[in-house]
Amino acid sequence: MNISAPWPSLEEAEARVLGLQRKLHQWAGDDPGRRFDDLANLVYDPAFLTVAWNRVRSNKGARTAGVDGINPRSLTPAAAESLLMQLRDDLKARRFVPQQVREKTIPKGGGKLRRLGIPTTTDRIVQASLKLVLEPIFETDFKPSSYGFRPNRRAQDAIAEIHFFASPPKSYEWVFEGDIKACFDEIDHTALVSRMRRRIGDKRVLAWVKAFLRAGILTEEGLSRKTYTGTPQGGILSPLLSNIALSVLDEHFSAKWEALGTERQRRKHRESGGPSMKFVRYADDFVILVRGRRSDAEALWYEVSGILAPMGLRLSVEKTKICHITEGFDFLGWHIRRRPRRSRAGKWAIYTYPSKKALAAIKDKVRSLTHRNMYQTHAELLRRINPVLRGWCNYFRHGVCKRTFGYLDSFVFRRILNWLRKRHLRISTHRLVRRYLPNWEIRSEGIELFRPQAVRIERYRYRGSQIPTPWLSQETAAREA
């Protein structure tokens, strides 16, 4: 590698990074026991730092500063170039030391708070570069049953797999809904780094990872807190590290699944009284579909707890449940349930709906956006509410959502009509409709309201294990598809 090479343009850097990632991914896949040395020089390679900086700057949280008080979006190109050059020198000379993350609490469901850790700008760049190097290696080891925070995978894939195995003729009927308590806060550092050592032999890379894990937190009250366990939510590297830790679950249940052999062998196993199980995980939420008896699902409490314990993790007693598929359960915002077919008497099918909690959340969001004093103009309101509605509907458009979309459409329409009434108290409803809602269409300054009822419903195709990674060549991807 030419260490003194000039800083490349973004296009050149992306091409170089992709080429090296493909090599790392191929080498890791060809030799499952290979440990990679000399990766540190890639972390501070100008191409990797350039791509890392671009991702940090374009990230959604780029306007938020860490303890350094610098938000990435505020840096000029000249300041960013100077920062990258200094950062590369510090990494190369082993002077780089991560700083504390700034704690920020945000509300989540149930009135609880989620604690985020916001790293400094330089720490974000190093984490992004580390992820560029490490992710192609560990992706070869991750199992198809996990979907969260992985390239080319999404929540819809997890729902599609559940739908596939719960539907006839598979008909997995018992559901173990698992939730790991304070997963990001309780991961054992020693156990995590030990799992990373299976693939990573470069001591400098492991030292950087350990330094990030133990950097500490500056609380909102201004107090410093050491971090002996966990990986802060909000860090670019944290999702990858959590997947490495939680892959203990994936590997355990994947081995159990493969040990049963073919579908015919699994059927014989069930006929002899044994259960078969299918594991599906998205981040720290997972379900285990069981074809057998309820007692088989109940036994998973002890089995899963035993797998998680060495990683310093435990199941949440409040959120972990066992139910029958006919009772239905919520997962990733969906309500999944087996019900009689509407068109065929005596036939059953799996239906996926937006959960009540998800519908309540979007209604609350619409209420907040259509508050009387939120915006000065009608067009400004439409600019803010359209992306929210479009994103929610695109997420749920693969389920049984026609009635839900119709209900949401009517709810939004009424909220905007009420907003207009409060903004124009002296105008009658008839004149208001004629002036602002011609033909009962809501538009202003060329912007039209996004209508949920017009969204087309399409079943999401179950892709199984045939989900290509971004680092396969076109020929290899086509062959595996």
Coordinates of C-alpha atoms in Angstrom, one line a residue:
M1 CA 0.0 0.0 0.0
N2 CA 1.3 3.5 -0.9
I3 CA 1.1 5.2 2.5
S4 CA 2.1 8.6 1.0
A5 CA -0.6 8.6 -1.7
P6 CA -2.5 11.9 -2.0
W7 CA -6.0 12.2 -0.7
P8 CA -8.4 10.8 -3.3
S9 CA -11.7 12.2 -4.4
L10 CA -14.9 10.7 -3.0
E11 CA -15.5 8.7 -6.2
E12 CA -12.0 7.3 -6.2
A13 CA -12.1 6.5 -2.5
E14 CA -15.5 4.7 -2.8
A15 CA -14.2 2.6 -5.7
R16 CA -11.0 1.7 -3.7
V17 CA -12.9 0.9 -0.5
L18 CA -15.4 -1.3 -2.3
G19 CA -12.6 -3.2 -4.0
L20 CA -10.8 -3.9 -0.7
Q21 CA -14.0 -4.8 1.0
R22 CA -14.7 -7.4 -1.6
K23 CA -11.3 -8.9 -1.1
L24 CA -11.8 -9.0 2.7
H25 CA -15.3 -10.5 2.3
Q26 CA -14.0 -13.2 -0.2
W27 CA -11.1 -14.1 2.0
A28 CA -13.3 -14.4 5.1
G29 CA -15.8 -16.6 3.2
D30 CA -13.2 -18.8 1.7
D31 CA -11.5 -19.6 5.0
P32 CA -14.0 -19.5 8.0
G33 CA -11.0 -19.9 10.4
R34 CA -8.9 -17.1 9.1
R35 CA -7.8 -14.4 11.5
F36 CA -7.0 -11.0 9.9
D37 CA -3.8 -9.2 10.8
D38 CA -2.6 -5.8 9.6
L39 CA -6.0 -4.2 9.3
A40 CA -5.0 -1.0 11.1
N41 CA -3.4 0.4 8.0
L42 CA -6.8 0.2 6.2
V43 CA -8.5 2.1 9.0
Y44 CA -6.3 5.1 8.6
D45 CA -6.0 4.7 4.8
P46 CA -7.0 8.0 3.1
A47 CA -9.7 6.3 1.0
F48 CA -11.3 4.7 4.0
L49 CA -11.1 8.0 6.0
T50 CA -12.6 9.9 3.1
V51 CA -15.6 7.5 2.7
A52 CA -16.0 7.4 6.5
W53 CA -16.1 11.2 6.7
N54 CA -18.7 11.4 3.9
R55 CA -20.9 8.9 5.8
V56 CA -20.5 10.8 9.1
R57 CA -21.3 14.1 7.4
S58 CA -24.4 12.8 5.6
N59 CA -25.7 10.9 8.6
K60 CA -29.0 12.0 10.1
G61 CA -27.2 13.0 13.4
A62 CA -24.6 15.2 11.7
R63 CA -26.1 18.3 13.2
T64 CA -25.6 17.0 16.7
A65 CA -22.3 17.7 18.5
G66 CA -20.5 15.5 21.0
V67 CA -18.4 16.7 24.0
D68 CA -16.1 18.5 21.6
G69 CA -19.0 20.9 20.7
I70 CA -18.4 20.3 16.9
N71 CA -21.2 19.0 14.7
P72 CA -19.9 17.5 11.4
R73 CA -22.2 19.6 9.2
S74 CA -20.6 22.8 10.5
L75 CA -17.1 22.0 9.1
T76 CA -16.0 23.6 5.9
P77 CA -14.2 21.4 3.3
A78 CA -10.9 22.9 4.3
A79 CA -11.5 22.3 8.0
A80 CA -12.6 18.7 7.2
E81 CA -9.5 18.0 5.2
S82 CA -7.2 19.4 8.0
L83 CA -9.2 17.3 10.5
L84 CA -8.8 14.1 8.5
M85 CA -5.0 14.6 7.9
Q86 CA -4.5 15.2 11.7
L87 CA -6.6 12.2 12.5
R88 CA -4.7 10.0 10.2
D89 CA -1.4 11.1 11.7
D90 CA -2.7 10.4 15.2
L91 CA -4.0 6.9 14.3
K92 CA -0.8 6.0 12.6
A93 CA 1.4 7.3 15.5
R94 CA -0.9 5.5 18.0
R95 CA -1.8 8.9 19.6
F96 CA -5.5 8.6 19.0
V97 CA -7.6 8.2 22.2
P98 CA -11.5 8.3 22.1
Q99 CA -13.3 10.9 24.2
Q100 CA -16.4 10.4 26.3
V101 CA -19.7 10.2 24.6
R102 CA -22.3 12.9 25.4
E103 CA -25.4 11.4 26.9
K104 CA -28.8 12.4 25.5
T105 CA -32.1 10.9 26.5
I106 CA -35.0 10.7 24.1
P107 CA -38.6 9.5 24.8
K108 CA -39.7 6.0 23.7
G109 CA -42.9 4.0 24.1
G110 CA -44.5 3.5 27.5
G111 CA -43.3 6.8 28.9
K112 CA -39.7 5.4 29.2
L113 CA -36.5 7.1 28.0
R114 CA -33.8 5.8 25.7
R115 CA -30.2 6.9 26.5
L116 CA -28.1 7.8 23.5
G117 CA -24.4 8.3 23.4
I118 CA -23.2 10.9 21.0
P119 CA -19.5 10.6 20.1
T120 CA -17.2 13.4 19.0
T121 CA -16.7 14.1 15.3
T122 CA -13.3 12.5 15.2
D123 CA -14.5 9.4 17.1
R124 CA -17.4 9.1 14.6
I125 CA -15.0 9.1 11.7
V126 CA -12.8 6.4 13.2
Q127 CA -15.8 4.3 14.1
A128 CA -17.1 4.6 10.6
S129 CA -13.7 3.6 9.2
L130 CA -13.6 0.6 11.5
K131 CA -17.0 -0.5 10.4
L132 CA -15.9 -0.3 6.7
V133 CA -13.1 -2.7 7.5
L134 CA -14.8 -5.0 10.0
E135 CA -18.3 -5.4 8.5
P136 CA -17.3 -7.4 5.3
I137 CA -15.4 -9.8 7.5
F138 CA -18.1 -10.5 10.1
E139 CA -20.9 -10.6 7.5
T140 CA -19.6 -13.9 6.2
D141 CA -20.2 -15.4 9.7
F142 CA -23.6 -13.9 10.5
K143 CA -26.5 -16.2 10.0
P144 CA -29.5 -15.6 7.6
S145 CA -31.8 -15.5 10.6
S146 CA -30.7 -12.0 11.8
Y147 CA -31.9 -8.9 9.9
G148 CA -31.2 -5.8 12.0
F149 CA -28.4 -3.4 11.2
R150 CA -27.2 -5.5 8.3
P151 CA -26.7 -4.4 4.7
N152 CA -29.4 -5.2 2.2
R153 CA -31.6 -6.5 5.0
R154 CA -34.7 -4.9 6.5
A155 CA -37.5 -5.5 8.9
Q156 CA -39.8 -6.7 6.1
D157 CA -37.5 -9.6 5.5
A158 CA -37.9 -10.7 9.1
I159 CA -41.7 -10.4 8.9
A160 CA -41.7 -12.3 5.6
E161 CA -39.8 -15.2 7.2
I162 CA -42.2 -15.4 10.1
H163 CA -45.1 -15.3 7.6
F164 CA -43.6 -18.1 5.6
F165 CA -43.0 -20.5 8.5
A166 CA -46.2 -19.7 10.3
S167 CA -48.3 -20.3 7.1
P168 CA -49.4 -23.7 5.9
P169 CA -47.9 -26.2 5.1
K170 CA -45.1 -25.2 7.6
S171 CA -47.6 -24.2 10.3
Y172 CA -45.3 -23.3 13.1
E173 CA -47.8 -22.4 15.8
W174 CA -46.1 -21.5 19.1
V175 CA -44.3 -18.3 19.4
F176 CA -41.6 -17.4 21.9
E177 CA -41.3 -13.6 21.9
G178 CA -37.9 -12.7 23.2
D179 CA -36.6 -9.3 24.4
I180 CA -33.2 -8.7 25.9
K181 CA -33.1 -6.4 28.8
A182 CA -30.9 -3.3 28.4
C183 CA -29.0 -5.1 25.7
F184 CA -26.8 -2.2 24.6
D185 CA -26.0 -1.3 28.2
E186 CA -25.1 -4.8 29.5
I187 CA -23.0 -6.5 26.8
D188 CA -19.8 -7.9 28.5
H189 CA -16.8 -6.2 27.0
T190 CA -14.4 -9.2 27.6
A191 CA -16.9 -11.7 26.0
L192 CA -17.5 -9.4 23.0
V193 CA -13.8 -8.8 22.3
S194 CA -13.2 -12.5 22.8
R195 CA -15.7 -13.2 20.0
M196 CA -14.0 -10.6 17.8
R197 CA -10.6 -12.3 18.3
R198 CA -11.8 -15.3 16.4
R199 CA -11.6 -13.2 13.3
I200 CA -9.4 -10.2 14.1
G201 CA -5.7 -10.7 15.0
D202 CA -4.7 -7.1 14.7
K203 CA -4.0 -5.8 18.2
R204 CA -4.3 -2.2 17.2
V205 CA -7.8 -2.7 15.8
L206 CA -8.9 -4.6 19.0
A207 CA -7.3 -1.9 21.2
W208 CA -9.3 0.8 19.4
V209 CA -12.6 -1.1 19.8
K210 CA -11.8 -1.7 23.5
A211 CA -11.0 2.1 23.9
F212 CA -14.4 3.0 22.4
L213 CA -16.2 0.6 24.7
R214 CA -14.5 2.1 27.8
A215 CA -14.4 5.7 26.8
G216 CA -17.0 6.7 29.4
I217 CA -20.1 8.9 29.3
L218 CA -20.7 12.5 30.1
T219 CA -24.3 12.6 31.5
E220 CA -26.8 15.4 30.9
E221 CA -26.1 16.5 34.5
G222 CA -22.5 17.0 33.6
L223 CA -21.2 14.0 35.5
S224 CA -18.6 11.6 34.2
R225 CA -19.5 7.9 34.3
K226 CA -17.2 5.0 33.4
T227 CA -18.5 2.2 31.2
Y228 CA -17.6 -1.3 32.3
T229 CA -20.3 -3.0 30.2
G230 CA -22.3 -2.2 27.1
T231 CA -21.8 -0.2 23.9
P232 CA -23.5 3.2 23.7
Q233 CA -26.5 3.5 21.4
G234 CA -25.9 6.2 18.9
G235 CA -22.3 5.2 18.0
I236 CA -21.7 4.1 14.4
L237 CA -19.9 1.0 15.5
S238 CA -22.4 -0.1 18.1
P239 CA -24.9 -1.9 15.8
L240 CA -22.1 -4.1 14.4
L241 CA -20.7 -4.8 17.8
S242 CA -24.2 -5.8 19.1
N243 CA -24.7 -8.1 16.2
I244 CA -21.3 -9.8 16.9
A245 CA -22.4 -10.3 20.5
L246 CA -25.9 -11.5 19.7
S247 CA -24.7 -13.9 17.0
V248 CA -24.3 -16.4 19.9
L249 CA -28.1 -16.8 19.6
D250 CA -28.1 -17.1 15.8
E251 CA -25.3 -19.7 15.8
H252 CA -27.0 -21.8 18.5
F253 CA -30.4 -22.0 16.8
S254 CA -28.9 -22.3 13.4
A255 CA -26.9 -25.4 14.5
K256 CA -30.1 -26.9 16.0
W257 CA -32.0 -26.3 12.8
E258 CA -29.2 -27.8 10.6
A259 CA -28.9 -30.8 12.9
L260 CA -32.4 -31.8 12.0
G261 CA -31.5 -32.2 8.4
T262 CA -34.0 -31.9 5.6
E263 CA -37.7 -31.1 5.8
R264 CA -38.5 -34.8 5.7
Q265 CA -36.1 -35.5 8.5
R266 CA -37.7 -32.7 10.6
R267 CA -41.1 -34.2 10.0
K268 CA -40.0 -37.5 11.3
H269 CA -38.4 -35.8 14.3
R270 CA -41.7 -34.2 15.1
E271 CA -43.6 -37.4 14.6
S272 CA -41.4 -39.0 17.2
G273 CA -42.3 -36.3 19.7
G274 CA -39.5 -33.7 19.1
P275 CA -40.1 -30.1 18.2
S276 CA -38.6 -28.0 15.4
M277 CA -37.8 -24.4 15.9
K278 CA -37.1 -21.4 13.6
F279 CA -35.3 -18.4 15.0
V280 CA -35.7 -14.9 13.6
R281 CA -33.9 -11.9 15.1
Y282 CA -33.9 -8.2 14.5
A283 CA -31.3 -6.4 16.7
D284 CA -32.2 -7.3 20.3
D285 CA -35.8 -8.4 19.5
F286 CA -36.3 -11.9 18.4
V287 CA -39.0 -14.6 18.0
I288 CA -38.6 -18.4 18.0
L289 CA -41.4 -20.2 16.1
V290 CA -42.0 -23.7 17.5
R291 CA -43.8 -26.5 15.8
G292 CA -44.5 -28.8 18.8
R293 CA -46.1 -28.4 22.2
R294 CA -46.4 -25.3 24.4
S295 CA -44.0 -27.0 26.9
D296 CA -41.3 -26.9 24.1
A297 CA -41.7 -23.1 23.9
E298 CA -41.7 -22.7 27.7
A299 CA -38.4 -24.7 27.9
L300 CA -36.8 -21.9 25.8
W301 CA -36.7 -19.6 28.8
Y302 CA -33.9 -21.6 30.3
E303 CA -32.2 -22.4 27.0
V304 CA -32.0 -18.8 25.8
S305 CA -31.0 -17.5 29.3
G306 CA -28.1 -20.0 29.3
I307 CA -26.9 -18.8 25.9
L308 CA -27.1 -15.1 26.8
A309 CA -25.5 -15.4 30.3
P310 CA -21.8 -15.6 29.1
M311 CA -22.4 -12.3 27.1
G312 CA -23.6 -10.6 30.3
L313 CA -27.2 -10.4 28.9
R314 CA -30.5 -11.6 30.2
L315 CA -34.1 -11.8 29.1
S316 CA -36.6 -9.1 30.0
V317 CA -39.2 -10.8 32.2
E318 CA -41.8 -8.1 31.4
K319 CA -41.5 -8.2 27.6
T320 CA -40.7 -11.9 26.9
K321 CA -43.9 -13.9 26.2
I322 CA -45.2 -17.2 24.9
C323 CA -48.3 -17.3 22.8
H324 CA -50.1 -19.3 20.2
I325 CA -50.2 -17.9 16.7
T326 CA -54.0 -17.7 16.8
E327 CA -53.7 -15.3 19.7
G328 CA -51.4 -13.0 17.7
F329 CA -48.3 -11.1 18.7
D330 CA -46.6 -7.8 17.9
F331 CA -43.1 -7.7 16.3
L332 CA -41.3 -4.7 14.7
G333 CA -44.5 -2.7 14.6
W334 CA -46.6 -5.5 13.1
H335 CA -49.4 -7.6 14.6
I336 CA -49.1 -11.1 13.3
R337 CA -51.9 -13.5 13.7
R338 CA -53.4 -16.7 12.2
R339 CA -57.1 -16.2 11.3
P340 CA -59.7 -18.0 9.1
R341 CA -59.5 -16.9 5.5
R342 CA -62.1 -14.3 4.5
S343 CA -62.7 -15.9 1.1
R344 CA -62.4 -19.6 2.0
A345 CA -64.4 -21.2 4.7
G346 CA -62.4 -23.7 6.8
K347 CA -59.0 -22.4 5.6
W348 CA -56.6 -20.5 7.8
A349 CA -53.9 -17.9 6.8
I350 CA -51.4 -15.6 8.5
Y351 CA -52.4 -12.0 8.5
T352 CA -49.9 -9.1 9.2
Y353 CA -51.4 -5.8 10.2
P354 CA -49.9 -2.6 11.7
S355 CA -50.0 -3.0 15.4
K356 CA -52.3 -0.8 17.6
K357 CA -49.2 0.7 19.1
A358 CA -47.8 1.6 15.6
L359 CA -51.1 3.2 14.5
A360 CA -51.3 5.2 17.8
A361 CA -47.8 6.4 17.2
I362 CA -48.5 7.8 13.7
K363 CA -51.7 9.4 15.0
D364 CA -49.8 11.1 17.8
K365 CA -47.3 12.3 15.2
V366 CA -50.0 13.7 13.0
R367 CA -51.6 15.4 16.0
S368 CA -48.3 17.1 16.9
L369 CA -47.7 18.2 13.3
T370 CA -51.2 19.6 12.9
H371 CA -51.2 21.6 16.1
R372 CA -52.8 25.0 15.7
N373 CA -49.6 27.1 16.1
M374 CA -47.1 24.8 14.4
Y375 CA -46.8 26.4 11.0
Q376 CA -47.5 29.7 9.3
T377 CA -48.7 28.4 5.9
H378 CA -50.6 25.5 4.6
A379 CA -47.8 24.6 2.2
E380 CA -45.3 24.4 5.1
L381 CA -47.6 22.0 6.9
L382 CA -47.8 19.7 3.9
R383 CA -44.0 19.8 3.5
R384 CA -43.6 18.4 7.0
I385 CA -46.5 15.9 7.1
N386 CA -46.0 14.3 3.7
P387 CA -42.6 12.6 4.4
V388 CA -44.0 11.2 7.7
L389 CA -47.0 9.7 6.0
R390 CA -45.0 8.4 3.1
G391 CA -42.4 6.7 5.3
W392 CA -45.1 5.0 7.5
C393 CA -47.1 3.8 4.6
N394 CA -44.1 2.5 2.7
Y395 CA -43.1 0.5 5.7
F396 CA -46.5 -1.1 6.2
R397 CA -47.7 -1.4 2.6
H398 CA -46.6 -5.1 2.4
G399 CA -49.3 -6.2 5.0
V400 CA -53.1 -6.3 5.2
C401 CA -53.4 -2.5 5.5
K402 CA -56.1 -1.3 3.1
R403 CA -58.6 -0.5 5.9
T404 CA -55.9 0.9 8.1
F405 CA -54.6 3.2 5.3
G406 CA -58.2 4.3 4.6
Y407 CA -58.7 5.1 8.3
L408 CA -55.4 7.0 8.5
D409 CA -56.3 9.0 5.4
S410 CA -59.6 10.0 6.9
F411 CA -57.9 10.9 10.2
V412 CA -55.3 13.1 8.5
F413 CA -57.9 14.8 6.3
R414 CA -60.0 15.7 9.4
R415 CA -56.9 17.0 11.3
I416 CA -55.9 19.3 8.4
L417 CA -59.4 20.5 8.0
N418 CA -59.6 21.4 11.7
W419 CA -56.2 23.1 11.4
L420 CA -57.5 25.3 8.6
R421 CA -60.7 26.1 10.6
K422 CA -58.6 27.3 13.6
R423 CA -56.4 29.3 11.3
H424 CA -59.4 31.0 9.6
L425 CA -62.0 31.5 12.3
R426 CA -64.0 34.0 10.4
I427 CA -64.5 31.8 7.3
S428 CA -67.4 29.4 7.1
T429 CA -66.7 25.7 6.5
H430 CA -68.3 26.0 3.1
R431 CA -66.1 28.8 2.0
L432 CA -63.1 27.2 3.6
V433 CA -63.6 24.0 1.6
R434 CA -64.1 25.9 -1.6
R435 CA -61.0 28.0 -1.1
Y436 CA -58.5 25.5 0.4
L437 CA -60.0 22.1 -0.5
P438 CA -61.2 22.3 -4.1
N439 CA -62.8 19.0 -5.1
W440 CA -61.9 17.8 -1.6
E441 CA -58.2 17.7 -2.5
I442 CA -55.6 19.2 -0.1
R443 CA -52.9 21.1 -1.9
S444 CA -51.0 24.4 -1.7
E445 CA -48.3 26.1 -3.7
G446 CA -48.1 23.0 -5.9
I447 CA -47.7 20.6 -3.0
E448 CA -50.4 18.0 -2.6
L449 CA -51.2 16.0 0.5
F450 CA -49.9 12.4 0.4
R451 CA -52.9 10.2 0.6
P452 CA -52.4 6.9 2.4
Q453 CA -55.6 5.3 0.9
A454 CA -53.9 5.6 -2.6
V455 CA -50.9 3.4 -1.6
R456 CA -50.8 0.1 -3.4
I457 CA -50.7 -3.0 -1.2
E458 CA -48.1 -5.6 -2.2
R459 CA -47.0 -8.7 -0.5
Y460 CA -43.2 -8.7 0.3
R461 CA -41.3 -11.5 -1.3
Y462 CA -39.7 -13.9 1.1
R463 CA -36.0 -14.0 0.2
G464 CA -34.8 -16.6 2.7
S465 CA -31.0 -17.0 2.7
Q466 CA -30.7 -15.6 -0.9
I467 CA -30.0 -12.0 0.2
P468 CA -26.7 -10.9 -1.4
T469 CA -24.2 -8.8 0.4
P470 CA -23.0 -5.5 -1.2
W471 CA -19.5 -7.0 -1.7
L472 CA -20.3 -9.8 -4.1
S473 CA -19.4 -9.3 -7.7
Q474 CA -22.4 -9.1 -10.1
E475 CA -21.6 -12.6 -11.4
T476 CA -21.5 -14.1 -7.9
A477 CA -24.7 -12.3 -6.9
A478 CA -26.5 -13.5 -10.0
R479 CA -25.4 -17.1 -9.4
E480 CA -26.5 -17.1 -5.7
A481 CA -29.9 -15.4 -6.4

